[in-house]
């Protein structure tokens, strides 16, 4: 089995080695969608901004996700309404649609070649009871959120997917797909054109206040900044303990086949949509721009190697699409998504540091939008977006090592088994 990511191969950076400046107006930690979008906005406002990346641009989830561009959040609209009331829920959902529009606008303005298409998504019902839940979601989206979606019966679903594993689905035409690493690289180039400095291969070890500024200690010396934005998401570490205890890194595992014969690809996903299912231990899949089937999900809630996770994903893929037969898997990789206790994204200022994180697998558009908004915030042009109105709630007895994930995984497996 090959341990490599389809999107990021070859693993080289187009950004030249850059020395660490001594001072900057704003330091952004993390060169993913959030940090790069913020840096672009800050530089366009005329501020000196320095992006610090421990590895290389897009090394984390921004370069290794499935490339799904989705409206909404990990938390569904029914739960949003129960938690926050209808007015706040509408505002949140509208923000997610604004995020889609911003992503499309940036791609067009910056001429980012990332194979973006608004292809639509289908959420697939794993059980008949799940289909009834999708019916309620469809009604609520239409009646209360102004979002028109299409409910697909099991018979109608055959026009969308060459599989009998599901019991209907919900089609949302607003969603899209892209090449995630190319989009991230394009966002980085846009930030640099605007005037941002991007420094790769530098690890932030800690931040202290000094003479009214923030002093970042790094593996390559210190950097004095007027303000700091933490954009580390699923890779938030001990350098930021106040945030680390509020978000959990959860592994996501992905495989990609060899390029499929066009006739087989048309059978499997005839309309080229991006898809996911309703299981708690969900699967998601799509065709890549070069005709491979990309198939991902939660192979494990405990750390496992890529070889083992690839076997788990390949078995699941062939259960959904038995017509793949022995089609070889040529890529397998893993990475972290970032989940807060309430499974919602958050932004604000904590311990003197600004932050934006916690997209729970819905971050391609949301991270772009929230990064840009936080760039405006640090430039003094906007207030922090309200979102849920608070910091991510701290997780009891948690300091960064998610000891409880095996229990969570077992609970979700039991729920899937019991239906």
mmCIF file of C-alpha atoms in Angstrom, residues 204-384:
data_model
loop_
_atom_site.group_PDB
_atom_site.id
_atom_site.type_symbol
_atom_site.label_atom_id
_atom_site.label_comp_id
_atom_site.label_asym_id
_atom_site.label_seq_id
_atom_site.Cartn_x
_atom_site.Cartn_y
_atom_site.Cartn_z
ATOM 1 C CA UNK A 204 6.049 28.387 17.075
ATOM 2 C CA UNK A 205 7.038 27.229 20.559
ATOM 3 C CA UNK A 206 5.161 29.781 22.638
ATOM 4 C CA UNK A 207 3.906 33.367 22.884
ATOM 5 C CA UNK A 208 4.450 35.915 25.668
ATOM 6 C CA UNK A 209 3.535 39.566 26.116
ATOM 7 C CA UNK A 210 6.516 41.915 25.973
ATOM 8 C CA UNK A 211 6.496 45.725 25.986
ATOM 9 C CA UNK A 212 2.889 45.915 24.859
ATOM 10 C CA UNK A 213 3.437 43.486 21.967
ATOM 11 C CA UNK A 214 3.363 39.718 21.483
ATOM 12 C CA UNK A 215 6.687 37.911 21.299
ATOM 13 C CA UNK A 216 6.582 34.603 19.452
ATOM 14 C CA UNK A 217 9.366 32.169 20.315
ATOM 15 C CA UNK A 218 10.061 29.948 17.347
ATOM 16 C CA UNK A 219 12.494 27.257 16.233
ATOM 17 C CA UNK A 220 14.291 29.944 14.231
ATOM 18 C CA UNK A 221 14.377 32.805 16.722
ATOM 19 C CA UNK A 222 11.825 35.291 17.989
ATOM 20 C CA UNK A 223 9.290 37.483 16.227
ATOM 21 C CA UNK A 224 7.652 40.585 17.705
ATOM 22 C CA UNK A 225 4.073 41.123 16.568
ATOM 23 C CA UNK A 226 1.416 43.669 17.360
ATOM 24 C CA UNK A 227 -1.266 40.968 17.130
ATOM 25 C CA UNK A 228 -1.407 37.197 16.642
ATOM 26 C CA UNK A 229 -3.957 35.017 14.845
ATOM 27 C CA UNK A 230 -3.858 31.307 15.670
ATOM 28 C CA UNK A 231 -5.051 29.321 12.627
ATOM 29 C CA UNK A 232 -3.789 25.849 13.514
ATOM 30 C CA UNK A 233 -7.163 24.027 13.623
ATOM 31 C CA UNK A 234 -6.586 20.242 13.994
ATOM 32 C CA UNK A 235 -2.885 20.767 14.708
ATOM 33 C CA UNK A 236 -3.212 23.118 17.678
ATOM 34 C CA UNK A 237 -0.430 22.139 20.077
ATOM 35 C CA UNK A 238 1.132 22.993 23.440
ATOM 36 C CA UNK A 239 2.216 26.441 22.220
ATOM 37 C CA UNK A 240 -1.428 27.473 22.681
ATOM 38 C CA UNK A 241 -2.650 25.602 25.789
ATOM 39 C CA UNK A 242 -5.813 27.701 26.247
ATOM 40 C CA UNK A 243 -7.054 26.672 22.823
ATOM 41 C CA UNK A 244 -5.637 23.159 22.851
ATOM 42 C CA UNK A 245 -7.911 22.078 25.708
ATOM 43 C CA UNK A 246 -10.965 23.259 23.767
ATOM 44 C CA UNK A 247 -10.560 21.427 20.449
ATOM 45 C CA UNK A 248 -9.973 17.783 19.567
ATOM 46 C CA UNK A 249 -8.004 16.482 16.574
ATOM 47 C CA UNK A 250 -9.940 13.627 14.958
ATOM 48 C CA UNK A 251 -8.356 11.453 12.282
ATOM 49 C CA UNK A 252 -9.787 11.313 8.798
ATOM 50 C CA UNK A 253 -8.528 8.596 6.436
ATOM 51 C CA UNK A 254 -8.632 8.667 2.641
ATOM 52 C CA UNK A 255 -7.742 6.425 -0.291
ATOM 53 C CA UNK A 256 -7.757 6.983 -4.038
ATOM 54 C CA UNK A 257 -7.919 4.381 -6.782
ATOM 55 C CA UNK A 258 -6.024 4.309 -10.028
ATOM 56 C CA UNK A 259 -7.783 6.332 -12.754
ATOM 57 C CA UNK A 260 -11.006 4.534 -13.650
ATOM 58 C CA UNK A 261 -12.169 3.716 -17.125
ATOM 59 C CA UNK A 262 -14.544 6.560 -18.118
ATOM 60 C CA UNK A 263 -17.394 4.103 -18.584
ATOM 61 C CA UNK A 264 -16.934 2.772 -15.029
ATOM 62 C CA UNK A 265 -16.676 6.273 -13.564
ATOM 63 C CA UNK A 266 -19.970 7.182 -15.261
ATOM 64 C CA UNK A 267 -21.637 4.150 -13.683
ATOM 65 C CA UNK A 268 -20.336 4.901 -10.188
ATOM 66 C CA UNK A 269 -21.008 8.650 -10.047
ATOM 67 C CA UNK A 270 -22.748 9.580 -13.306
ATOM 68 C CA UNK A 271 -23.191 13.284 -12.485
ATOM 69 C CA UNK A 272 -19.853 13.809 -10.777
ATOM 70 C CA UNK A 273 -21.295 15.011 -7.486
ATOM 71 C CA UNK A 274 -19.540 14.925 -4.102
ATOM 72 C CA UNK A 275 -21.261 12.545 -1.671
ATOM 73 C CA UNK A 276 -21.349 11.513 1.971
ATOM 74 C CA UNK A 277 -23.616 9.274 4.023
ATOM 75 C CA UNK A 278 -25.576 9.550 7.252
ATOM 76 C CA UNK A 279 -23.713 6.983 9.341
ATOM 77 C CA UNK A 280 -22.073 8.324 12.488
ATOM 78 C CA UNK A 281 -18.880 6.706 11.217
ATOM 79 C CA UNK A 282 -19.481 8.322 7.871
ATOM 80 C CA UNK A 283 -17.983 7.752 4.453
ATOM 81 C CA UNK A 284 -17.488 10.429 1.813
ATOM 82 C CA UNK A 285 -16.456 10.032 -1.800
ATOM 83 C CA UNK A 286 -16.094 11.731 -5.161
ATOM 84 C CA UNK A 287 -14.259 11.503 -8.455
ATOM 85 C CA UNK A 288 -10.977 13.381 -8.631
ATOM 86 C CA UNK A 289 -10.286 15.695 -11.588
ATOM 87 C CA UNK A 290 -8.204 12.907 -13.169
ATOM 88 C CA UNK A 291 -10.945 10.270 -12.805
ATOM 89 C CA UNK A 292 -9.976 8.404 -9.631
ATOM 90 C CA UNK A 293 -12.442 7.453 -6.935
ATOM 91 C CA UNK A 294 -11.481 9.290 -3.738
ATOM 92 C CA UNK A 295 -13.024 7.551 -0.718
ATOM 93 C CA UNK A 296 -12.630 8.668 2.906
ATOM 94 C CA UNK A 297 -14.074 8.351 6.369
ATOM 95 C CA UNK A 298 -13.456 7.610 10.021
ATOM 96 C CA UNK A 299 -11.490 4.383 9.884
ATOM 97 C CA UNK A 300 -10.604 4.623 13.571
ATOM 98 C CA UNK A 301 -10.933 6.889 16.595
ATOM 99 C CA UNK A 302 -7.505 5.782 17.805
ATOM 100 C CA UNK A 303 -4.269 6.511 15.929
ATOM 101 C CA UNK A 304 -3.559 3.810 13.332
ATOM 102 C CA UNK A 305 -1.117 3.546 10.479
ATOM 103 C CA UNK A 306 -1.936 4.376 6.894
ATOM 104 C CA UNK A 307 -1.562 0.770 5.739
ATOM 105 C CA UNK A 308 -4.198 -0.469 8.178
ATOM 106 C CA UNK A 309 -6.540 2.454 7.558
ATOM 107 C CA UNK A 310 -6.249 1.917 3.799
ATOM 108 C CA UNK A 311 -7.379 -1.714 4.180
ATOM 109 C CA UNK A 312 -10.396 -0.578 6.224
ATOM 110 C CA UNK A 313 -11.294 2.113 3.687
ATOM 111 C CA UNK A 314 -10.813 -0.225 0.721
ATOM 112 C CA UNK A 315 -13.200 -2.799 2.227
ATOM 113 C CA UNK A 316 -15.815 -0.102 2.815
ATOM 114 C CA UNK A 317 -15.335 1.275 -0.695
ATOM 115 C CA UNK A 318 -15.887 -2.130 -2.303
ATOM 116 C CA UNK A 319 -19.011 -2.706 -0.194
ATOM 117 C CA UNK A 320 -20.469 0.504 -1.574
ATOM 118 C CA UNK A 321 -19.152 -0.062 -5.109
ATOM 119 C CA UNK A 322 -18.661 -3.808 -5.700
ATOM 120 C CA UNK A 323 -18.285 -3.148 -9.438
ATOM 121 C CA UNK A 324 -14.823 -1.750 -8.701
ATOM 122 C CA UNK A 325 -13.648 -5.351 -8.385
ATOM 123 C CA UNK A 326 -9.891 -5.368 -7.972
ATOM 124 C CA UNK A 327 -9.314 -1.780 -9.117
ATOM 125 C CA UNK A 328 -6.029 -0.902 -7.405
ATOM 126 C CA UNK A 329 -5.673 1.688 -4.658
ATOM 127 C CA UNK A 330 -2.727 3.914 -5.539
ATOM 128 C CA UNK A 331 -2.899 6.530 -2.772
ATOM 129 C CA UNK A 332 -3.650 6.377 0.940
ATOM 130 C CA UNK A 333 -3.234 9.117 3.531
ATOM 131 C CA UNK A 334 -4.588 10.517 6.763
ATOM 132 C CA UNK A 335 -4.912 13.845 8.560
ATOM 133 C CA UNK A 336 -6.713 15.642 11.348
ATOM 134 C CA UNK A 337 -9.958 17.526 11.308
ATOM 135 C CA UNK A 338 -10.684 19.800 14.269
ATOM 136 C CA UNK A 339 -13.778 19.294 16.400
ATOM 137 C CA UNK A 340 -14.929 21.499 19.262
ATOM 138 C CA UNK A 341 -17.185 20.226 22.015
ATOM 139 C CA UNK A 342 -20.257 21.713 20.311
ATOM 140 C CA UNK A 343 -18.998 20.688 16.808
ATOM 141 C CA UNK A 344 -19.202 24.300 15.591
ATOM 142 C CA UNK A 345 -16.483 26.651 14.329
ATOM 143 C CA UNK A 346 -15.376 29.433 16.661
ATOM 144 C CA UNK A 347 -13.474 32.690 16.388
ATOM 145 C CA UNK A 348 -12.489 35.297 18.931
ATOM 146 C CA UNK A 349 -9.734 36.427 21.291
ATOM 147 C CA UNK A 350 -8.465 34.260 24.133
ATOM 148 C CA UNK A 351 -5.405 34.855 26.344
ATOM 149 C CA UNK A 352 -4.532 37.866 24.212
ATOM 150 C CA UNK A 353 -4.504 35.833 20.978
ATOM 151 C CA UNK A 354 -7.044 35.916 18.173
ATOM 152 C CA UNK A 355 -8.098 32.561 16.736
ATOM 153 C CA UNK A 356 -10.390 30.864 14.228
ATOM 154 C CA UNK A 357 -10.813 27.082 14.150
ATOM 155 C CA UNK A 358 -13.089 24.065 14.694
ATOM 156 C CA UNK A 359 -14.671 23.396 11.291
ATOM 157 C CA UNK A 360 -15.319 19.680 11.937
ATOM 158 C CA UNK A 361 -14.764 18.640 8.331
ATOM 159 C CA UNK A 362 -16.685 21.565 6.762
ATOM 160 C CA UNK A 363 -13.749 23.918 6.474
ATOM 161 C CA UNK A 364 -12.941 24.528 2.800
ATOM 162 C CA UNK A 365 -15.364 27.432 2.391
ATOM 163 C CA UNK A 366 -15.926 28.236 6.073
ATOM 164 C CA UNK A 367 -12.209 28.548 6.845
ATOM 165 C CA UNK A 368 -11.727 30.796 3.834
ATOM 166 C CA UNK A 369 -14.585 33.020 4.990
ATOM 167 C CA UNK A 370 -13.714 33.058 8.688
ATOM 168 C CA UNK A 371 -10.038 33.715 7.931
ATOM 169 C CA UNK A 372 -10.986 36.698 5.772
ATOM 170 C CA UNK A 373 -13.338 38.003 8.457
ATOM 171 C CA UNK A 374 -10.668 37.711 11.128
ATOM 172 C CA UNK A 375 -8.259 39.526 8.837
ATOM 173 C CA UNK A 376 -10.759 42.376 8.757
ATOM 174 C CA UNK A 377 -11.079 42.162 12.555
ATOM 175 C CA UNK A 378 -7.339 42.473 13.154
ATOM 176 C CA UNK A 379 -7.204 45.366 10.681
ATOM 177 C CA UNK A 380 -9.832 47.168 12.756
ATOM 178 C CA UNK A 381 -12.475 47.023 10.012
ATOM 179 C CA UNK A 382 -15.021 44.650 11.599
ATOM 180 C CA UNK A 383 -16.108 43.119 14.877
ATOM 181 C CA UNK A 384 -15.483 39.441 15.569
#
